[in-house]
Each structure stands twice: as structure tokens, then as C-alpha cells.
PDB file of C-alpha atoms in Angstrom:
ATOM      1  CA  MET A  70       0.000   0.000   0.000  1.00 32.00           C
ATOM      2  CA  LYS A  71       1.808   3.097  -1.149  1.00 32.00           C
ATOM      3  CA  LYS A  72      -0.954   5.554  -0.368  1.00 34.00           C
ATOM      4  CA  LEU A  73       0.853   7.164  -3.012  1.00 32.00           C
ATOM      5  CA  LEU A  74       2.242   9.191  -0.301  1.00 37.00           C
ATOM      6  CA  PHE A  75      -0.614   9.237   2.096  1.00 35.00           C
ATOM      7  CA  PHE A  76       1.962  10.898   4.317  1.00 38.00           C
ATOM      8  CA  ASN A  77       1.020  14.452   3.172  1.00 41.00           C
ATOM      9  CA  LEU A  78       4.086  15.399   1.166  1.00 44.00           C
ATOM     10  CA  PHE A  79       4.677  18.868   2.485  1.00 44.00           C
ATOM     11  CA  LEU A  80       7.983  18.533   0.701  1.00 45.00           C
ATOM     12  CA  SER A  81       6.398  19.709  -2.537  1.00 41.00           C
ATOM     13  CA  SER A  82       3.974  22.285  -1.220  1.00 43.00           C
ATOM     14  CA  ILE A  83       6.164  24.029   1.344  1.00 45.00           C
ATOM     15  CA  ILE A  84       9.851  23.449   0.662  1.00 45.00           C
ATOM     16  CA  LEU A  85       9.257  24.217  -3.007  1.00 42.00           C
ATOM     17  CA  ALA A  86       6.832  27.043  -2.350  1.00 46.00           C
ATOM     18  CA  ASN A  87       9.020  29.763  -3.840  1.00 49.00           C
ATOM     19  CA  ASN A  88       9.958  27.837  -6.987  1.00 53.00           C
ATOM     20  CA  ASN A  89       8.180  27.913 -10.354  1.00 77.00           C
ATOM     21  CA  PHE A  90       9.344  24.465 -11.408  1.00 86.00           C
ATOM     22  CA  SER A  91      10.907  21.553  -9.563  1.00 86.00           C
ATOM     23  CA  LEU A  92      11.271  17.920 -10.511  1.00 88.00           C
ATOM     24  CA  GLY A  93      12.332  15.230  -8.066  1.00 88.00           C
ATOM     25  CA  LEU A  94      12.604  11.493  -7.670  1.00 90.00           C
ATOM     26  CA  SER A  95      11.756   9.877  -4.333  1.00 90.00           C
ATOM     27  CA  SER A  96      12.177   6.361  -3.035  1.00 92.00           C
ATOM     28  CA  GLY A  97      11.477   4.790   0.317  1.00 93.00           C
ATOM     29  CA  VAL A  98       9.558   2.244   2.316  1.00 95.00           C
ATOM     30  CA  ASN A  99       6.270   2.223   4.233  1.00 92.00           C
ATOM     31  CA  ASN A 100       4.136  -0.265   6.109  1.00 94.00           C
ATOM     32  CA  SER A 101       0.666  -1.614   5.377  1.00 93.00           C
ATOM     33  CA  ILE A 102      -2.256  -1.307   7.765  1.00 95.00           C
ATOM     34  CA  TYR A 103      -3.906  -4.348   6.129  1.00 96.00           C
ATOM     35  CA  LYS A 104      -3.271  -8.069   6.728  1.00 96.00           C
ATOM     36  CA  THR A 105      -0.944  -8.252   3.769  1.00 95.00           C
ATOM     37  CA  LYS A 106       1.561 -10.993   2.987  1.00 93.00           C
ATOM     38  CA  LYS A 107       4.297  -8.330   3.019  1.00 89.00           C
ATOM     39  CA  GLN A 108       4.074  -5.819   5.841  1.00 86.00           C
ATOM     40  CA  GLN A 109       6.458  -3.389   4.143  1.00 89.00           C
ATOM     41  CA  ASP A 110       6.317  -1.914   0.665  1.00 89.00           C
ATOM     42  CA  TYR A 111       9.051  -0.150  -1.305  1.00 89.00           C
ATOM     43  CA  TYR A 112       8.175   2.683  -3.663  1.00 87.00           C
ATOM     44  CA  PHE A 113       9.806   4.855  -6.305  1.00 87.00           C
ATOM     45  CA  LEU A 114       7.883   7.971  -7.348  1.00 85.00           C
ATOM     46  CA  PRO A 115       8.456  11.206  -9.297  1.00 85.00           C
ATOM     47  CA  ASN A 116       7.640  14.508  -7.580  1.00 82.00           C
ATOM     48  CA  LEU A 117       6.602  17.403  -9.801  1.00 83.00           C
ATOM     49  CA  ASP A 118       6.039  20.995  -8.657  1.00 85.00           C
ATOM     50  CA  ILE A 119       4.825  23.648 -11.106  1.00 87.00           C
ATOM     51  CA  GLN A 120       3.339  27.045 -10.227  1.00 85.00           C
ATOM     52  CA  TYR A 121       2.081  29.576 -12.753  1.00 87.00           C
ATOM     53  CA  SER A 122      -0.458  32.396 -12.393  1.00 88.00           C
ATOM     54  CA  GLY A 123      -2.369  30.695  -9.596  1.00 89.00           C
ATOM     55  CA  LEU A 124      -2.301  27.245 -11.184  1.00 92.00           C
ATOM     56  CA  PHE A 125      -0.166  24.626  -9.462  1.00 90.00           C
ATOM     57  CA  ILE A 126       0.783  20.970  -9.555  1.00 88.00           C
ATOM     58  CA  GLN A 127       2.320  19.611  -6.361  1.00 84.00           C
ATOM     59  CA  GLY A 128       2.995  15.890  -6.162  1.00 79.00           C
ATOM     60  CA  ASP A 129      -0.319  14.121  -6.796  1.00 83.00           C
ATOM     61  CA  GLU A 130      -2.329  17.332  -6.350  1.00 89.00           C
ATOM     62  CA  ILE A 131      -3.455  19.940  -8.871  1.00 93.00           C
ATOM     63  CA  GLY A 132      -5.191  23.182  -8.012  1.00 94.00           C
ATOM     64  CA  TYR A 133      -5.893  26.834  -8.612  1.00 95.00           C
ATOM     65  CA  THR A 134      -5.478  29.650  -6.083  1.00 94.00           C
ATOM     66  CA  PHE A 135      -8.329  32.026  -6.879  1.00 93.00           C
ATOM     67  CA  TRP A 136      -7.834  34.434  -3.971  1.00 93.00           C
ATOM     68  CA  GLY A 137      -4.970  35.303  -1.666  1.00 89.00           C
ATOM     69  CA  ASP A 138      -1.981  37.325  -0.599  1.00 89.00           C
ATOM     70  CA  GLU A 139       1.310  36.576   1.154  1.00 85.00           C
ATOM     71  CA  THR A 140      -0.513  35.636   4.370  1.00 92.00           C
ATOM     72  CA  LEU A 141      -3.795  33.965   3.402  1.00 95.00           C
ATOM     73  CA  SER A 142      -4.916  32.115   0.275  1.00 94.00           C
ATOM     74  CA  ILE A 143      -7.892  30.019  -0.866  1.00 96.00           C
ATOM     75  CA  SER A 144      -7.563  27.328  -3.526  1.00 95.00           C
ATOM     76  CA  ILE A 145      -9.598  24.732  -5.378  1.00 97.00           C
ATOM     77  CA  ILE A 146      -7.728  21.414  -5.284  1.00 96.00           C
ATOM     78  CA  SER A 147      -7.921  17.869  -6.658  1.00 96.00           C
ATOM     79  CA  GLU A 148      -5.950  14.936  -5.238  1.00 94.00           C
ATOM     80  CA  PHE A 149      -5.574  12.018  -7.653  1.00 91.00           C
ATOM     81  CA  PHE A 150      -4.476   9.119  -5.442  1.00 90.00           C
ATOM     82  CA  ALA A 151      -6.376   9.578  -2.182  1.00 92.00           C
ATOM     83  CA  GLY A 152      -7.310   6.706   0.119  1.00 92.00           C
ATOM     84  CA  TYR A 153      -5.878   3.329   1.142  1.00 92.00           C
ATOM     85  CA  PRO A 154      -5.828   1.140  -1.982  1.00 93.00           C
ATOM     86  CA  ILE A 155      -5.458  -2.619  -1.580  1.00 95.00           C
ATOM     87  CA  LYS A 156      -5.884  -5.702  -3.787  1.00 95.00           C
ATOM     88  CA  GLY A 157      -7.163  -9.006  -2.442  1.00 96.00           C
ATOM     89  CA  LYS A 158      -4.214 -10.904  -3.899  1.00 95.00           C
ATOM     90  CA  ASP A 159      -1.871  -8.942  -1.625  1.00 95.00           C
ATOM     91  CA  LEU A 160      -3.608 -10.137   1.565  1.00 97.00           C
ATOM     92  CA  GLU A 161      -2.943 -13.262   3.613  1.00 96.00           C
ATOM     93  CA  VAL A 162      -4.684 -16.522   2.725  1.00 96.00           C
ATOM     94  CA  GLY A 163      -8.279 -16.461   3.954  1.00 96.00           C
ATOM     95  CA  TYR A 164      -8.736 -12.768   3.101  1.00 97.00           C
ATOM     96  CA  GLN A 165      -7.808 -12.712  -0.579  1.00 97.00           C
ATOM     97  CA  ASN A 166     -11.354 -12.622  -1.963  1.00 97.00           C
ATOM     98  CA  ILE A 167     -12.188  -9.172  -0.671  1.00 97.00           C
ATOM     99  CA  ASP A 168     -13.302  -6.536  -3.148  1.00 96.00           C
ATOM    100  CA  LYS A 169     -10.516  -4.326  -4.436  1.00 96.00           C
ATOM    101  CA  ARG A 170     -10.215  -0.969  -2.670  1.00 96.00           C
ATOM    102  CA  LYS A 171      -9.115   1.638  -5.194  1.00 95.00           C
ATOM    103  CA  SER A 172      -7.466   5.003  -4.702  1.00 95.00           C
ATOM    104  CA  GLN A 173      -9.798   7.829  -5.665  1.00 96.00           C
ATOM    105  CA  ILE A 174      -9.836  11.352  -7.015  1.00 96.00           C
ATOM    106  CA  MET A 175     -10.970  13.814  -4.351  1.00 97.00           C
ATOM    107  CA  SER A 176     -11.684  17.482  -4.980  1.00 98.00           C
ATOM    108  CA  GLY A 177     -12.520  20.389  -2.730  1.00 97.00           C
ATOM    109  CA  ILE A 178     -11.197  23.581  -1.201  1.00 97.00           C
ATOM    110  CA  SER A 179      -8.056  24.461   0.753  1.00 95.00           C
ATOM    111  CA  ILE A 180      -7.285  27.472   2.952  1.00 95.00           C
ATOM    112  CA  ASP A 181      -3.618  28.233   3.660  1.00 94.00           C
ATOM    113  CA  TYR A 182      -2.440  30.690   6.295  1.00 95.00           C
ATOM    114  CA  LYS A 183       1.083  31.894   7.104  1.00 92.00           C
ATOM    115  CA  PHE A 184       1.561  33.261  10.619  1.00 92.00           C
ATOM    116  CA  LEU A 185       4.427  34.462  12.796  1.00 88.00           C
ATOM    117  CA  GLU A 186       7.707  33.587  11.056  1.00 85.00           C
ATOM    118  CA  ASN A 187       7.737  30.641   8.659  1.00 89.00           C
ATOM    119  CA  ASN A 188       4.747  28.925  10.278  1.00 94.00           C
ATOM    120  CA  TYR A 189       2.007  27.536   8.057  1.00 93.00           C
ATOM    121  CA  LEU A 190      -1.525  26.289   8.695  1.00 94.00           C
ATOM    122  CA  SER A 191      -3.520  24.512   6.002  1.00 93.00           C
ATOM    123  CA  ILE A 192      -7.134  23.324   6.254  1.00 96.00           C
ATOM    124  CA  SER A 193      -8.839  21.442   3.432  1.00 95.00           C
ATOM    125  CA  THR A 194     -12.034  19.515   2.777  1.00 97.00           C
ATOM    126  CA  THR A 195     -12.266  17.201  -0.221  1.00 97.00           C
ATOM    127  CA  PHE A 196     -14.970  14.953  -1.629  1.00 98.00           C
ATOM    128  CA  GLY A 197     -14.769  11.792  -3.721  1.00 97.00           C
ATOM    129  CA  LYS A 198     -16.817   8.879  -5.025  1.00 96.00           C
ATOM    130  CA  ASN A 199     -16.227   6.947  -1.797  1.00 96.00           C
ATOM    131  CA  GLY A 200     -16.644   9.604   0.865  1.00 97.00           C
ATOM    132  CA  ASN A 201     -14.915  12.760   2.011  1.00 97.00           C
ATOM    133  CA  LYS A 202     -12.110  13.828   4.314  1.00 96.00           C
ATOM    134  CA  THR A 203     -11.037  16.941   6.210  1.00 97.00           C
ATOM    135  CA  ASN A 204      -7.343  17.630   6.668  1.00 95.00           C
ATOM    136  CA  LEU A 205      -5.445  20.020   8.943  1.00 95.00           C
ATOM    137  CA  ASN A 206      -1.681  20.587   8.658  1.00 94.00           C
ATOM    138  CA  LEU A 207       0.531  22.720  10.871  1.00 94.00           C
ATOM    139  CA  LEU A 208       4.202  23.072  10.011  1.00 92.00           C
ATOM    140  CA  LYS A 209       7.269  25.263  10.293  1.00 92.00           C
ATOM    141  CA  THR A 210      10.257  25.792   8.019  1.00 91.00           C
ATOM    142  CA  ILE A 211      13.601  26.180   9.787  1.00 93.00           C
ATOM    143  CA  THR A 212      16.737  27.313   7.965  1.00 93.00           C
ATOM    144  CA  LEU A 213      19.871  25.624   9.341  1.00 95.00           C
ATOM    145  CA  PRO A 214      23.579  26.221   8.722  1.00 95.00           C
ATOM    146  CA  TYR A 215      25.256  24.829   5.587  1.00 92.00           C
ATOM    147  CA  GLU A 216      22.116  25.372   3.490  1.00 91.00           C
ATOM    148  CA  PHE A 217      19.951  22.799   5.241  1.00 94.00           C
ATOM    149  CA  LEU A 218      16.201  23.304   5.477  1.00 92.00           C
ATOM    150  CA  PHE A 219      14.249  21.432   8.163  1.00 94.00           C
ATOM    151  CA  VAL A 220      10.438  21.099   8.066  1.00 92.00           C
ATOM    152  CA  PRO A 221       8.682  19.509  11.087  1.00 94.00           C
ATOM    153  CA  SER A 222       4.898  19.208  11.027  1.00 93.00           C
ATOM    154  CA  ILE A 223       1.870  17.765  12.759  1.00 95.00           C
ATOM    155  CA  TYR A 224      -1.349  16.916  10.948  1.00 95.00           C
ATOM    156  CA  GLY A 225      -4.746  15.336  11.315  1.00 95.00           C
ATOM    157  CA  ASN A 226      -7.402  13.800   9.058  1.00 95.00           C
ATOM    158  CA  ILE A 227     -11.098  13.133   9.633  1.00 97.00           C
ATOM    159  CA  TYR A 228     -12.618  10.510   7.329  1.00 97.00           C
ATOM    160  CA  SER A 229     -16.351  10.339   6.680  1.00 97.00           C
ATOM    161  CA  LYS A 230     -18.469   7.236   7.298  1.00 97.00           C
ATOM    162  CA  ASP A 231     -18.522   6.329   3.585  1.00 97.00           C
ATOM    163  CA  PHE A 232     -14.750   6.771   3.263  1.00 97.00           C
ATOM    164  CA  SER A 233     -14.084   4.714   6.398  1.00 97.00           C
ATOM    165  CA  ASN A 234     -16.374   1.849   5.410  1.00 97.00           C
ATOM    166  CA  TYR A 235     -14.988   1.657   1.890  1.00 97.00           C
ATOM    167  CA  TYR A 236     -11.377   1.249   3.052  1.00 97.00           C
ATOM    168  CA  PHE A 237     -11.790  -0.364   6.483  1.00 97.00           C
ATOM    169  CA  GLY A 238     -15.219  -1.997   6.421  1.00 97.00           C
ATOM    170  CA  VAL A 239     -16.217  -5.516   5.354  1.00 97.00           C
ATOM    171  CA  THR A 240     -19.488  -6.323   3.563  1.00 97.00           C
ATOM    172  CA  SER A 241     -21.727  -9.369   3.962  1.00 96.00           C
ATOM    173  CA  ASP A 242     -20.733 -10.564   0.474  1.00 97.00           C
ATOM    174  CA  GLU A 243     -17.056 -10.462   1.453  1.00 97.00           C
ATOM    175  CA  VAL A 244     -17.809 -12.592   4.532  1.00 97.00           C
ATOM    176  CA  LYS A 245     -19.262 -15.311   2.286  1.00 96.00           C
ATOM    177  CA  LYS A 246     -16.195 -15.332   0.025  1.00 96.00           C
ATOM    178  CA  ASN A 247     -13.407 -15.425   2.660  1.00 97.00           C
ATOM    179  CA  SER A 248     -12.768 -18.320   5.043  1.00 95.00           C
ATOM    180  CA  LEU A 249     -11.205 -16.241   7.829  1.00 97.00           C
ATOM    181  CA  ILE A 250     -13.826 -13.461   7.823  1.00 97.00           C
ATOM    182  CA  THR A 251     -16.818 -14.471   9.946  1.00 95.00           C
ATOM    183  CA  THR A 252     -18.801 -11.243  10.406  1.00 95.00           C
ATOM    184  CA  PRO A 253     -19.344  -7.980   8.495  1.00 97.00           C
ATOM    185  CA  PHE A 254     -17.737  -4.837   9.841  1.00 97.00           C
ATOM    186  CA  PHE A 255     -19.178  -1.338   9.651  1.00 96.00           C
ATOM    187  CA  ILE A 256     -17.684   1.799  11.128  1.00 94.00           C
ATOM    188  CA  LYS A 257     -18.564   5.462  11.597  1.00 91.00           C
ATOM    189  CA  GLU A 258     -16.225   8.408  11.077  1.00 93.00           C
ATOM    190  CA  THR A 259     -12.538   7.699  11.724  1.00 96.00           C
ATOM    191  CA  TYR A 260      -9.489   9.883  12.118  1.00 96.00           C
ATOM    192  CA  GLY A 261      -5.726   9.928  11.807  1.00 94.00           C
ATOM    193  CA  VAL A 262      -3.162  12.058  13.689  1.00 96.00           C
ATOM    194  CA  GLY A 263       0.467  12.178  12.670  1.00 94.00           C
ATOM    195  CA  VAL A 264       3.851  13.871  12.678  1.00 95.00           C
ATOM    196  CA  SER A 265       6.282  14.266   9.821  1.00 93.00           C
ATOM    197  CA  MET A 266       9.737  15.697   9.207  1.00 93.00           C
ATOM    198  CA  ALA A 267      11.634  16.620   6.068  1.00 92.00           C
ATOM    199  CA  LEU A 268      15.251  17.746   5.667  1.00 93.00           C
ATOM    200  CA  GLU A 269      16.640  19.267   2.478  1.00 93.00           C
ATOM    201  CA  LYS A 270      20.283  20.040   1.629  1.00 93.00           C
ATOM    202  CA  LYS A 271      21.162  22.267  -1.324  1.00 91.00           C
ATOM    203  CA  LEU A 272      24.069  20.937  -3.382  1.00 94.00           C
ATOM    204  CA  ASN A 273      24.107  23.936  -5.739  1.00 93.00           C
ATOM    205  CA  ASN A 274      21.633  26.441  -7.190  1.00 88.00           C
ATOM    206  CA  ALA A 275      19.743  23.737  -9.071  1.00 91.00           C
ATOM    207  CA  LEU A 276      20.223  20.427  -7.249  1.00 93.00           C
ATOM    208  CA  SER A 277      19.358  19.352  -3.728  1.00 93.00           C
ATOM    209  CA  ILE A 278      18.865  16.136  -1.816  1.00 94.00           C
ATOM    210  CA  TYR A 279      16.218  15.459   0.812  1.00 93.00           C
ATOM    211  CA  THR A 280      15.010  12.906   3.307  1.00 93.00           C
ATOM    212  CA  PHE A 281      11.642  12.594   5.012  1.00 93.00           C
ATOM    213  CA  GLY A 282       9.634  10.471   7.392  1.00 94.00           C
ATOM    214  CA  SER A 283       6.202  10.355   9.018  1.00 93.00           C
ATOM    215  CA  TYR A 284       4.225   8.363  11.561  1.00 95.00           C
ATOM    216  CA  GLU A 285       0.439   8.436  11.730  1.00 94.00           C
ATOM    217  CA  PHE A 286      -1.935   6.938  14.314  1.00 94.00           C
ATOM    218  CA  LEU A 287      -5.364   5.892  13.046  1.00 94.00           C
ATOM    219  CA  SER A 288      -8.540   5.344  15.068  1.00 94.00           C
ATOM    220  CA  ASN A 289      -8.220   2.315  17.354  1.00 90.00           C
ATOM    221  CA  LYS A 290     -11.668   1.234  16.181  1.00 92.00           C
ATOM    222  CA  ILE A 291     -10.373   0.210  12.748  1.00 94.00           C
ATOM    223  CA  LYS A 292      -8.363  -2.652  14.291  1.00 93.00           C
ATOM    224  CA  GLU A 293     -11.677  -4.427  14.862  1.00 95.00           C
ATOM    225  CA  SER A 294     -11.988  -4.797  11.102  1.00 97.00           C
ATOM    226  CA  PRO A 295     -11.166  -8.367   9.951  1.00 96.00           C
ATOM    227  CA  ILE A 296      -8.861  -7.089   7.188  1.00 97.00           C
ATOM    228  CA  ILE A 297      -6.918  -4.544   9.291  1.00 97.00           C
ATOM    229  CA  LYS A 298      -3.758  -5.544  11.143  1.00 95.00           C
ATOM    230  CA  LYS A 299      -2.327  -2.227  12.380  1.00 94.00           C
ATOM    231  CA  ASP A 300      -3.786   1.123  13.364  1.00 94.00           C
ATOM    232  CA  TYR A 301      -0.701   3.124  12.404  1.00 94.00           C
ATOM    233  CA  PHE A 302       1.079   4.031   9.200  1.00 91.00           C
ATOM    234  CA  TRP A 303       4.703   5.107   8.716  1.00 94.00           C
ATOM    235  CA  THR A 304       6.913   5.978   5.790  1.00 93.00           C
ATOM    236  CA  VAL A 305      10.556   6.973   5.357  1.00 94.00           C
ATOM    237  CA  GLY A 306      12.476   7.883   2.246  1.00 93.00           C
ATOM    238  CA  GLY A 307      14.576  10.371   0.383  1.00 93.00           C
ATOM    239  CA  GLY A 308      15.333  11.713  -3.042  1.00 92.00           C
ATOM    240  CA  LEU A 309      16.937  14.148  -5.423  1.00 93.00           C
ATOM    241  CA  LYS A 310      15.399  17.407  -6.682  1.00 90.00           C
ATOM    242  CA  TYR A 311      16.157  19.671  -9.628  1.00 92.00           C
ATOM    243  CA  THR A 312      14.896  23.281  -9.501  1.00 88.00           C
ATOM    244  CA  LEU A 313      14.677  26.005 -12.120  1.00 83.00           C
TER     245      LEU A 313
END
């Protein structure tokens, strides 16, 4: 489960905030919350950041800032790989006949606020075919000696009932098809709370390297789901970035 960087890649949206174009390559490892045969997954992903006249592409997100200044801005956004995708074939024996959970496109609105010195608050609400989520991010950029940039953050997500049941729930039909699932599982709204850190080092005016990591706690309630093994998600990785 890559979440295709469920870990809220502030790396694109904040570290690259003053750039018009940046292209990076990231690789790393994360865990799966599901009862998968492999509890860790390696990934290799491109990171693209483009900003022009209010339009922007940041990682797996595209949007348009229709109002704002240096302190406060409001944007329309679309995230292309939201959710917790999983295929039945990746699960342990006895759970492999579940329906496929797909990532989804979610669109909505984001409000970004800069306060004090280099502190950022972002609040967004997005809607998709399988529910909606509300996200809050609070982070700070810290310039260190030798051209290092450090970005610590805390964040939280609230997932609607439809979103939670699609990714964490189990239907009656799935019970009939899987030998180790004995009862359906339905859940109300769930949440996630996490911390993340990113560190970037400039090599020259165009190239830099970076590393990042995050750890997110999910609602304890989801562990009651027959297909869920862990109520936390972590990822670590690093990469190379080219900036114009």
C-alpha cells in the first residue's frame, strides 16, 4: 500500500513554495495497515512541482489559487491518489477474496495561512466517489547552517463514514467469500493524527537532496476490522530534486 504518499508530502507544497518548477525522484519504504503478505512496501515515485499564475501541480495534487496574498490564500484542489488502496491478492490466505479498494480522485477547497515567522496552517475539505475527508496541517520551516532546510509538522485527518467503510469496512458478500472473515464490519467516522519531518540540503543552485519520514496513528476502532492488522502508518524515504 503506497498511499501514493498518504503521508502528506509537504515537501512539494512548502519546501518548493518559492519555486516555479521543480522535478524530483523519491524512493522509500512504508508499512501496510492491512493483513498483507508483506508488511512493508518499497516505492519509487516522481515529484513534480509547477506554479504559474495561480495554477499549481504539487505531487499528486493539482489546483488553482483564486484568492490570496502573502498571508492567506484560498484554492480549489484535486488529489488524484487519495485513500488506502489494496488488492485481495496482496492479503494473507483467507482474506484474498475481498473486493478491491481503489485510490480515488478527491476534490474540494483548501485554505492556507502563514503566521508568525515561517509557520504555516492549512485546512482542506475534499470529496470523492467513496466519501470525504477533512485535513489540517501545521508546520514550520527552519533554515539551518550549511544550506539545510528542516520542516517539522503535525497533521490530522477526519474521514467520513462512507470513506471509512470503503477502506476499512467488510461487507456481507465479502464474509461469504473469505474463510477467515466471519462477520461484516461497519464503522462510523474515523481519524488519523500524525507527525512528519523533512530535511533538504542544497548541493548547488539547481540540485538538492532530501530525506523525510512520518508516523500516523489511526482510530483504534479500525483494528476491529477483519482485514486490518495495524492502526498506524509510517513511511521513510529520500530523493533528489532539480529546480529552475
